[in-house]
Amino acid sequence: MILWVDADSCPVPVRDMICRTGKRLELTVCYVANRDIPRDADAPVTMIIADTTPDAADEYIVENSAPGDLVITRDIPLARRLVDNQIRVINDRGTVYTDENIRERLAMRNLMLELYTSGLAPEKTGQFGKKELNNFANALDREITRLLKQSLPRPGNVPE
């Protein structure tokens, strides 16, 4: 199992928790972004710097993740592509994206984007605090446990 992190917009406390969890469980953690993401020198992370073209990091994750991996992203269009590929996905607030909820989430995201660009929606004011981090921690543990019980053999190589 690989923990893939869409790292460009992932909050620092979430990245830190993913690193601690990966280290504790001896899991491969891959940050994917279009720039180097600051991290502790001893963090067990493979940093993959994608091209700077739009969605290059997303494309890398889609092309290299496999069923049995877990992806952490707040990018709903990316989450839909991954769910369609049978890959487990959670966001940085602990929401688990599934076949049952991803289309509704994507429709809501598209509606809010349309309202925002036309000036009809207020600025986003969602804060990230202890409650959100706790929700994420619970979802991360739950999904890793579920995937480890399934223990699917992973095709391909682990990124280095």
Coordinates of C-alpha atoms in Angstrom, one line a residue:
M1 CA 0.0 0.0 0.0
I2 CA 1.1 3.5 -0.8
L3 CA -0.2 6.6 0.8
W4 CA -0.4 9.2 -2.0
V5 CA -0.8 12.8 -1.0
D6 CA -1.9 15.6 -3.4
A7 CA 0.5 17.8 -1.4
D8 CA 0.1 21.2 -3.0
S9 CA -2.8 22.3 -0.8
C10 CA -2.7 19.7 2.0
P11 CA -2.5 21.4 5.4
V12 CA 0.8 21.0 7.3
P13 CA -0.9 19.2 10.3
V14 CA -2.4 16.7 7.9
R15 CA 0.9 16.1 6.1
D16 CA 2.6 15.7 9.5
M17 CA 0.0 13.1 10.6
I18 CA 0.4 11.2 7.4
C19 CA 4.2 11.0 7.9
R20 CA 3.9 9.8 11.5
T21 CA 1.3 7.2 10.4
G22 CA 3.5 6.0 7.5
K23 CA 6.5 5.8 9.7
R24 CA 4.6 3.9 12.5
L25 CA 3.1 1.4 10.1
E26 CA 6.1 1.2 7.7
L27 CA 4.0 2.4 4.7
T28 CA 5.3 4.2 1.7
V29 CA 4.3 7.8 1.6
C30 CA 4.5 9.8 -1.6
Y31 CA 3.9 13.6 -1.8
V32 CA 3.1 14.6 -5.3
A33 CA 3.2 18.4 -6.2
N34 CA 4.5 20.7 -8.8
R35 CA 7.0 22.1 -6.3
D36 CA 9.1 20.7 -3.4
I37 CA 7.0 20.5 -0.3
P38 CA 8.8 21.4 3.0
R39 CA 9.1 18.4 5.4
D40 CA 11.2 17.2 8.2
A41 CA 14.5 15.7 7.0
D42 CA 13.7 12.4 8.7
A43 CA 10.2 12.2 7.3
P44 CA 9.7 8.9 5.5
V45 CA 8.4 10.6 2.3
T46 CA 9.2 10.2 -1.4
M47 CA 8.8 13.7 -2.9
I48 CA 7.6 13.5 -6.5
I49 CA 7.8 16.9 -8.3
A50 CA 5.4 16.9 -11.3
D51 CA 5.6 19.2 -14.2
T52 CA 4.2 22.7 -13.6
T53 CA 1.4 22.3 -16.2
P54 CA -2.1 22.3 -14.8
D55 CA -3.1 19.0 -13.2
A56 CA 0.2 17.4 -13.8
A57 CA 0.4 16.2 -10.2
D58 CA -3.2 14.8 -10.5
E59 CA -2.2 13.0 -13.7
Y60 CA 0.8 11.4 -11.9
I61 CA -1.3 10.2 -9.1
V62 CA -4.0 8.7 -11.4
E63 CA -1.4 7.0 -13.5
N64 CA 0.7 5.6 -10.6
S65 CA -1.8 4.7 -7.9
A66 CA -3.5 1.3 -7.8
P67 CA -6.3 -0.4 -6.0
G68 CA -5.1 -1.1 -2.5
D69 CA -3.5 2.4 -2.2
L70 CA -5.0 5.4 -0.3
V71 CA -5.0 8.9 -1.8
I72 CA -5.4 12.0 0.3
T73 CA -6.7 15.0 -1.7
R74 CA -9.2 17.8 -1.5
D75 CA -9.5 17.9 -5.3
I76 CA -13.0 16.5 -6.0
P77 CA -12.5 16.0 -9.8
L78 CA -9.3 14.0 -9.0
A79 CA -11.1 12.1 -6.3
R80 CA -13.8 11.1 -8.8
R81 CA -11.2 9.8 -11.3
L82 CA -9.6 7.7 -8.5
V83 CA -12.9 6.4 -7.2
D84 CA -13.8 5.3 -10.7
N85 CA -10.5 3.4 -10.7
Q86 CA -11.4 1.6 -7.5
I87 CA -8.9 3.6 -5.4
R88 CA -9.7 4.6 -1.8
V89 CA -9.8 8.4 -1.4
I90 CA -10.2 10.7 1.6
N91 CA -9.9 14.5 1.9
D92 CA -8.0 16.4 4.6
R93 CA -11.1 16.7 6.7
G94 CA -11.8 13.0 6.9
T95 CA -14.5 12.7 4.2
V96 CA -14.2 9.3 2.5
Y97 CA -15.1 9.5 -1.2
T98 CA -17.1 6.6 -2.5
D99 CA -19.1 5.5 -5.6
E100 CA -22.2 6.5 -3.6
N101 CA -21.2 10.1 -2.8
I102 CA -18.6 11.3 -5.3
R103 CA -21.0 12.4 -8.1
E104 CA -23.1 14.5 -5.7
R105 CA -19.9 16.1 -4.2
L106 CA -18.7 16.9 -7.7
A107 CA -22.1 18.4 -8.7
M108 CA -22.1 20.5 -5.5
R109 CA -18.5 21.6 -6.2
N110 CA -19.4 22.6 -9.8
L111 CA -22.4 24.6 -8.6
M112 CA -20.5 26.4 -5.9
L113 CA -17.7 27.2 -8.4
E114 CA -20.3 28.6 -10.9
L115 CA -21.9 30.7 -8.1
Y116 CA -18.5 31.9 -6.9
T117 CA -17.3 32.9 -10.4
S118 CA -20.5 34.8 -11.0
G119 CA -20.2 36.7 -7.7
L120 CA -23.2 35.0 -6.0
A121 CA -21.3 32.9 -3.5
P122 CA -19.4 34.2 -0.4
E123 CA -15.7 33.7 0.0
K124 CA -14.8 30.4 1.6
T125 CA -14.2 30.8 5.3
G126 CA -13.7 27.2 6.4
Q127 CA -11.1 26.9 9.0
F128 CA -8.9 23.9 9.8
G129 CA -8.6 23.2 13.5
K130 CA -8.4 20.3 16.0
K131 CA -11.9 19.0 15.1
E132 CA -11.0 18.7 11.4
L133 CA -7.6 17.1 12.2
N134 CA -9.3 14.6 14.5
N135 CA -11.8 13.7 11.9
F136 CA -9.0 13.2 9.4
A137 CA -7.0 11.0 11.8
N138 CA -10.0 8.8 12.4
A139 CA -10.7 8.4 8.7
L140 CA -7.0 7.8 7.9
D141 CA -6.8 5.0 10.6
R142 CA -10.1 3.5 9.5
E143 CA -9.2 3.4 5.7
I144 CA -5.7 2.1 6.3
T145 CA -7.1 -0.7 8.5
R146 CA -9.7 -1.6 5.9
L147 CA -7.0 -1.7 3.1
L148 CA -4.5 -3.7 5.2
K149 CA -7.2 -6.3 5.9
Q150 CA -7.8 -6.6 2.1
S151 CA -4.1 -6.7 1.5
L152 CA -4.3 -6.5 -2.3
P153 CA -1.0 -7.2 -4.1
R154 CA 0.3 -4.0 -5.6
P155 CA 1.1 -4.1 -9.3
G156 CA 4.2 -2.1 -10.5
N157 CA 7.0 -0.5 -8.6
V158 CA 7.1 1.7 -5.6
P159 CA 8.2 5.3 -6.6
E160 CA 11.7 6.3 -5.4

